[in-house]
Short mmCIF file of C-alpha atoms in Angstrom, two decimals:
data_model
loop_
_atom_site.label_atom_id
_atom_site.label_comp_id
_atom_site.label_asym_id
_atom_site.label_seq_id
_atom_site.Cartn_x
_atom_site.Cartn_y
_atom_site.Cartn_z
CA MET X 1 91.22 41.67 94.08
CA ARG X 2 88.06 42.56 95.97
CA ILE X 3 87.26 39.09 97.36
CA PRO X 4 90.66 38.51 99.04
CA ALA X 5 90.65 42.13 100.24
CA GLU X 6 87.30 41.57 101.94
CA GLN X 7 88.55 38.32 103.48
CA PHE X 8 91.57 40.12 104.88
CA LEU X 9 89.61 43.08 106.27
CA ARG X 10 86.92 40.95 107.90
CA LEU X 11 89.55 39.16 109.96
CA ARG X 12 91.58 42.30 110.59
CA ALA X 13 88.49 43.94 112.07
CA TYR X 14 88.79 41.62 115.07
CA GLY X 15 92.07 43.35 115.84
CA ALA X 16 90.47 46.78 116.34
CA PRO X 17 90.21 46.59 120.16
CA PRO X 18 93.82 45.54 120.84
CA ILE X 19 95.33 47.87 118.26
CA VAL X 20 93.83 50.87 120.05
CA VAL X 21 95.65 49.70 123.19
CA ALA X 22 98.75 48.65 121.29
CA LEU X 23 99.18 52.06 119.68
CA ALA X 24 100.12 53.31 123.14
CA ALA X 25 102.82 50.64 123.40
CA GLN X 26 106.44 51.28 122.56
CA GLY X 27 109.73 49.43 122.66
CA ALA X 28 109.61 45.81 123.75
CA PHE X 29 105.83 45.55 123.45
CA ARG X 30 105.86 46.26 119.72
CA VAL X 31 108.99 44.19 119.18
CA ALA X 32 107.29 41.14 120.71
CA GLY X 33 104.20 41.61 118.57
CA ASN X 34 106.16 42.18 115.36
CA VAL X 35 108.36 39.13 115.94
CA LEU X 36 105.29 36.95 116.53
CA ASN X 37 103.66 38.40 113.41
CA ALA X 38 106.73 37.60 111.32
CA ILE X 39 106.81 34.02 112.64
CA LEU X 40 103.08 33.38 112.16
CA ASP X 41 102.86 34.84 108.64
CA PRO X 42 104.69 32.05 106.76
CA ILE X 43 103.14 29.37 108.97
CA LEU X 44 99.53 30.50 108.48
CA ILE X 45 99.89 31.69 104.88
CA PHE X 46 101.95 28.86 103.37
CA VAL X 47 102.28 25.90 105.72
CA LEU X 48 98.63 25.79 106.78
CA GLY X 49 97.44 27.20 103.44
CA PHE X 50 95.22 29.99 104.79
CA GLY X 51 96.56 32.51 102.26
CA ILE X 52 95.56 36.11 102.76
CA SER X 53 93.30 35.12 105.67
CA GLY X 54 96.41 33.78 107.40
CA ALA X 55 98.13 37.14 106.98
CA ALA X 56 95.18 38.87 108.65
CA ALA X 57 95.01 36.30 111.46
CA ALA X 58 98.74 36.64 112.18
CA THR X 59 98.39 40.40 112.53
CA VAL X 60 95.34 40.17 114.81
CA ILE X 61 97.03 37.61 117.08
CA SER X 62 100.15 39.77 117.39
CA GLU X 63 98.02 42.82 118.22
CA TYR X 64 96.33 41.00 121.07
CA LEU X 65 99.75 39.92 122.36
CA ILE X 66 101.00 43.52 122.40
CA ALA X 67 97.86 44.75 124.16
CA PHE X 68 98.02 41.95 126.75
CA ILE X 69 101.70 42.57 127.60
CA LEU X 70 101.14 46.32 127.83
CA LEU X 71 98.13 46.05 130.15
CA TRP X 72 99.84 43.40 132.25
CA LYS X 73 102.95 45.53 132.79
CA LEU X 74 100.98 48.73 133.38
CA ASN X 75 98.76 47.02 135.93
CA GLU X 76 101.84 46.42 138.07
CA ASN X 77 102.59 50.14 138.30
CA VAL X 78 99.45 52.23 137.80
CA VAL X 79 95.71 52.13 138.38
CA LEU X 80 94.24 51.40 134.95
CA LEU X 81 90.64 52.23 135.90
CA SER X 82 90.62 55.42 137.94
CA PRO X 83 87.51 56.02 140.06
CA GLN X 84 87.82 59.77 139.49
CA ILE X 85 87.51 61.53 136.15
CA GLN X 86 88.68 65.14 135.94
CA VAL X 87 86.28 66.80 133.52
CA GLY X 88 88.64 69.63 132.61
CA ARG X 89 91.46 67.32 131.61
CA ALA X 90 89.06 65.02 129.79
CA ASN X 91 87.73 67.92 127.71
CA GLN X 92 91.27 69.02 126.85
CA TYR X 93 92.14 65.47 125.84
CA LEU X 94 89.03 65.18 123.66
CA LYS X 95 89.78 68.50 121.97
CA SER X 96 93.35 67.52 121.12
CA GLY X 97 92.22 64.00 120.24
CA GLY X 98 89.53 65.34 117.91
CA LEU X 99 92.08 67.41 116.03
CA LEU X 100 94.38 64.41 115.68
CA ILE X 101 91.52 62.22 114.47
CA GLY X 102 90.75 64.81 111.79
CA ARG X 103 94.43 64.88 110.84
CA THR X 104 94.54 61.09 110.60
CA VAL X 105 91.48 60.99 108.35
CA ALA X 106 93.02 63.64 106.11
CA LEU X 107 96.24 61.60 106.03
CA LEU X 108 94.45 58.42 104.95
CA VAL X 109 92.31 59.96 102.19
CA PRO X 110 95.11 60.47 99.58
CA PHE X 111 96.52 56.96 100.11
CA THR X 112 93.07 55.39 99.97
CA LEU X 113 92.25 57.33 96.82
CA ALA X 114 95.55 56.30 95.25
CA THR X 115 94.82 52.64 95.97
CA SER X 116 91.34 52.96 94.51
CA LEU X 117 92.56 54.64 91.32
CA VAL X 118 95.30 52.07 90.75
CA ALA X 119 92.98 49.13 91.50
CA GLN X 120 90.76 50.25 88.63
CA LYS X 121 93.68 49.65 86.26
CA GLY X 122 93.91 45.93 87.05
CA PRO X 123 95.83 43.51 89.27
CA THR X 124 99.20 43.81 87.54
CA GLN X 125 99.45 47.56 87.95
CA MET X 126 97.99 47.26 91.44
CA ALA X 127 100.70 44.78 92.42
CA GLY X 128 103.46 47.00 91.04
CA HIS X 129 102.05 50.04 92.78
CA GLN X 130 101.77 48.15 96.07
CA ILE X 131 105.44 47.16 95.94
CA CYS X 132 106.40 50.80 95.43
CA LEU X 133 104.11 51.95 98.21
CA GLU X 134 105.31 49.30 100.69
CA ILE X 135 108.99 50.13 100.12
CA TRP X 136 108.23 53.85 100.15
CA LEU X 137 106.34 53.63 103.45
CA ALA X 138 108.75 51.21 105.11
CA VAL X 139 111.80 53.34 104.37
CA SER X 140 110.01 56.64 105.01
CA LEU X 141 108.78 55.46 108.39
CA LEU X 142 112.35 54.86 109.49
CA THR X 143 112.40 58.61 109.94
CA ASP X 144 109.28 58.36 112.07
CA ALA X 145 111.54 57.26 114.91
CA LEU X 146 113.40 60.54 114.44
CA ALA X 147 110.09 62.37 114.67
CA ILE X 148 109.32 60.68 117.99
CA ALA X 149 112.77 61.56 119.34
CA ALA X 150 112.38 65.16 118.15
CA GLN X 151 108.97 65.38 119.78
CA SER X 152 110.30 64.19 123.15
CA LEU X 153 113.37 66.43 123.13
CA LEU X 154 111.47 69.52 122.03
CA ALA X 155 108.61 68.95 124.48
CA THR X 156 111.04 68.59 127.38
CA SER X 157 112.93 71.79 126.56
CA PHE X 158 109.79 73.74 125.71
CA SER X 159 107.91 72.79 128.89
CA GLN X 160 110.89 73.63 131.09
CA GLY X 161 111.39 77.07 129.53
CA GLU X 162 114.74 76.12 127.99
CA TYR X 163 113.98 77.94 124.74
CA LYS X 164 117.57 78.21 123.56
CA GLN X 165 117.94 74.46 123.89
CA ALA X 166 114.59 73.99 122.16
CA ARG X 167 115.82 76.04 119.19
CA GLU X 168 118.97 73.93 119.03
CA VAL X 169 116.85 70.78 119.01
CA LEU X 170 114.62 72.25 116.30
CA PHE X 171 117.34 73.18 113.83
CA GLY X 172 119.57 70.24 114.68
CA VAL X 173 116.85 67.69 114.03
CA LEU X 174 115.68 69.34 110.81
CA GLN X 175 119.09 69.92 109.24
CA GLN X 176 121.37 67.23 110.59
CA VAL X 177 118.86 64.43 111.09
CA GLY X 178 115.91 64.98 108.77
CA LEU X 179 117.71 66.21 105.66
CA ALA X 180 120.80 64.04 106.11
CA THR X 181 118.76 60.89 106.74
CA GLY X 182 116.42 61.58 103.84
CA THR X 183 119.30 62.13 101.44
CA GLY X 184 121.00 58.94 102.60
CA LEU X 185 117.81 56.90 102.19
CA ALA X 186 117.31 58.33 98.71
CA ALA X 187 120.81 57.21 97.68
CA VAL X 188 120.24 53.71 99.08
CA LEU X 189 116.94 53.35 97.23
CA PHE X 190 118.28 54.64 93.91
CA ILE X 191 120.91 51.90 94.09
CA GLY X 192 118.95 49.13 95.76
CA PHE X 193 115.33 49.56 94.64
CA GLU X 194 115.54 46.79 92.04
CA PRO X 195 116.79 44.09 94.44
CA PHE X 196 114.32 45.30 97.07
CA SER X 197 111.48 44.94 94.57
CA SER X 198 112.54 41.41 93.62
CA LEU X 199 111.94 40.33 97.23
CA PHE X 200 108.20 40.74 96.61
CA THR X 201 107.75 38.95 93.29
CA THR X 202 109.44 37.34 90.30
CA ASP X 203 106.72 38.41 87.87
CA SER X 204 108.46 40.42 85.14
CA GLU X 205 105.43 42.58 84.32
CA VAL X 206 104.86 43.50 87.97
CA LEU X 207 108.55 44.26 88.45
CA LYS X 208 108.56 46.45 85.36
CA ILE X 209 105.74 48.55 86.77
CA ALA X 210 107.36 48.69 90.21
CA LEU X 211 110.71 49.82 88.79
CA SER X 212 108.99 52.61 86.87
CA GLY X 213 108.30 54.15 90.28
CA THR X 214 111.97 54.35 91.31
CA LEU X 215 112.08 58.13 90.99
CA PHE X 216 108.97 58.49 93.14
CA VAL X 217 110.15 56.07 95.85
CA ALA X 218 113.75 57.26 96.06
CA GLY X 219 113.49 60.89 95.03
CA SER X 220 110.84 61.73 97.60
CA GLN X 221 112.82 60.50 100.61
CA PRO X 222 114.41 63.87 101.59
CA VAL X 223 110.97 65.48 101.49
CA ASN X 224 109.43 62.60 103.44
CA ALA X 225 112.11 62.68 106.12
CA ILE X 226 111.67 66.37 106.86
CA ALA X 227 107.87 66.10 106.71
CA PHE X 228 107.86 63.27 109.28
CA VAL X 229 110.25 65.17 111.55
CA LEU X 230 108.00 68.23 111.33
CA ASP X 231 105.09 66.07 112.50
CA GLY X 232 107.02 65.26 115.64
CA LEU X 233 107.90 68.92 116.17
CA TYR X 234 104.23 69.93 115.98
CA TYR X 235 103.36 67.58 118.78
CA GLY X 236 106.35 68.68 120.82
CA VAL X 237 104.84 72.16 121.25
CA SER X 238 101.18 70.96 121.18
CA ASP X 239 100.53 72.62 117.81
CA PHE X 240 97.72 70.14 117.13
CA GLY X 241 95.37 72.58 115.42
CA PHE X 242 97.82 73.65 112.71
CA ALA X 243 98.94 70.03 112.19
CA ALA X 244 95.33 69.01 111.53
CA TYR X 245 94.37 71.91 109.27
CA ALA X 246 97.59 71.71 107.26
CA MET X 247 97.01 67.99 106.70
CA VAL X 248 93.44 68.60 105.51
CA ILE X 249 94.59 71.20 102.97
CA ALA X 250 97.49 69.04 101.74
CA GLY X 251 95.22 66.01 101.47
CA PHE X 252 92.56 67.91 99.53
CA ILE X 253 95.00 69.41 97.00
CA SER X 254 96.91 66.17 96.42
CA SER X 255 93.70 64.16 96.06
CA LEU X 256 92.44 66.64 93.47
CA VAL X 257 95.72 66.32 91.56
CA MET X 258 95.40 62.53 91.50
CA LEU X 259 91.78 62.65 90.31
CA LEU X 260 92.74 64.96 87.45
CA ALA X 261 96.06 63.34 86.50
CA ALA X 262 95.28 59.62 86.85
CA PRO X 263 93.03 59.31 83.74
CA THR X 264 95.74 60.80 81.51
CA TYR X 265 99.05 59.90 83.13
CA GLY X 266 98.15 56.70 85.00
CA LEU X 267 100.52 55.64 87.76
CA ALA X 268 102.81 58.60 87.15
CA GLY X 269 99.94 60.96 87.87
CA ILE X 270 99.02 59.10 91.03
CA TRP X 271 102.59 59.04 92.31
CA THR X 272 102.93 62.73 91.51
CA GLY X 273 99.88 63.39 93.65
CA LEU X 274 101.38 61.47 96.58
CA PHE X 275 104.65 63.37 96.21
CA ILE X 276 102.75 66.67 96.22
CA PHE X 277 101.00 65.52 99.38
CA MET X 278 104.32 65.11 101.19
CA ALA X 279 105.79 68.28 99.68
CA LEU X 280 102.82 70.36 100.85
CA ARG X 281 103.26 69.02 104.37
CA LEU X 282 106.88 70.17 104.27
CA VAL X 283 105.92 73.58 102.88
CA ALA X 284 103.26 74.04 105.56
CA GLY X 285 105.74 73.20 108.30
CA ALA X 286 108.40 75.51 106.86
CA TRP X 287 105.84 78.33 106.69
CA ARG X 288 104.74 77.73 110.28
CA LEU X 289 108.30 77.82 111.56
CA GLY X 290 109.28 80.73 109.34
CA THR X 291 106.39 82.95 110.44
CA ARG X 292 106.94 81.99 114.11
CA THR X 293 103.24 81.95 114.81
CA GLY X 294 101.19 79.94 117.29
CA PRO X 295 103.17 78.21 120.05
CA TRP X 296 106.37 78.61 118.01
CA LYS X 297 106.61 82.31 118.84
CA MET X 298 107.54 81.33 122.39
CA LEU X 299 110.84 79.93 121.14
CA TRP X 300 111.96 83.39 120.01
CA LEU X 301 109.95 85.88 122.05
CA ALA X 302 110.05 84.35 125.51
CA PRO X 303 113.27 84.84 127.53
CA ASP X 304 115.37 81.82 128.28
CA LYS X 305 115.04 80.29 131.73
CA PRO X 306 117.78 81.65 134.01
CA GLU X 307 120.57 79.17 134.65
#
């Protein structure tokens, strides 16, 4: 497993510059890149026989396309290289950016640890785990779009002093969107996880391992949906500090659980650790909202903007 992984990562490293730019892209920019990636994957992997290196090359090429389109369109409307740098705003950006970098590192640690622990058990279990993780992430990230929408709506209301409307956005997104979407996704996965898994492989042993993770993949969706929506709500009120510290604590506890449980319970212990990671993120968000501390107190203490 290590040799093809190294081949993939060496090529993917060339995509670091454009992906930093592409992460700022939304809408049509990402659609164009994803479509090109989907077209190039079978061509480079199977037709030209590049295998895993073809998968990496397809991704890197699509990332450069996204970055190029984004910069090209932006250059028509804004000055990309400003001659003036406002130190105060730069410092504020670096402070918020530093907190988000710390949060991202804390987010990656449990997933990286889970991959490492499963890889030690051999390629068959690794393949089964990867199917579970890919389906889990793909379906869970559908709610990430809800988090972005929640972030935009809450930020608009909050910045304009429309606190009543902000509260309506908060509870509406959590209850009607987050919980309802998560429950619906859980039902779909409980029913359709087996056919979804068969799209990845026909190996019976790999499929057996993948299907053993049905409860983890499907049962965690309501928790995942609310946790992702809470992420968007944090950013909507610029609660970057709490988002970072909560992620560090959740990542540490869940990683510890995996280290202790994996030797005895195998994949079940690892999946339990990942579920705990998401559950702790939900608990942290519920506590933050319930205590009405930090920027959230403005939603209840500050008077609504006069109509």
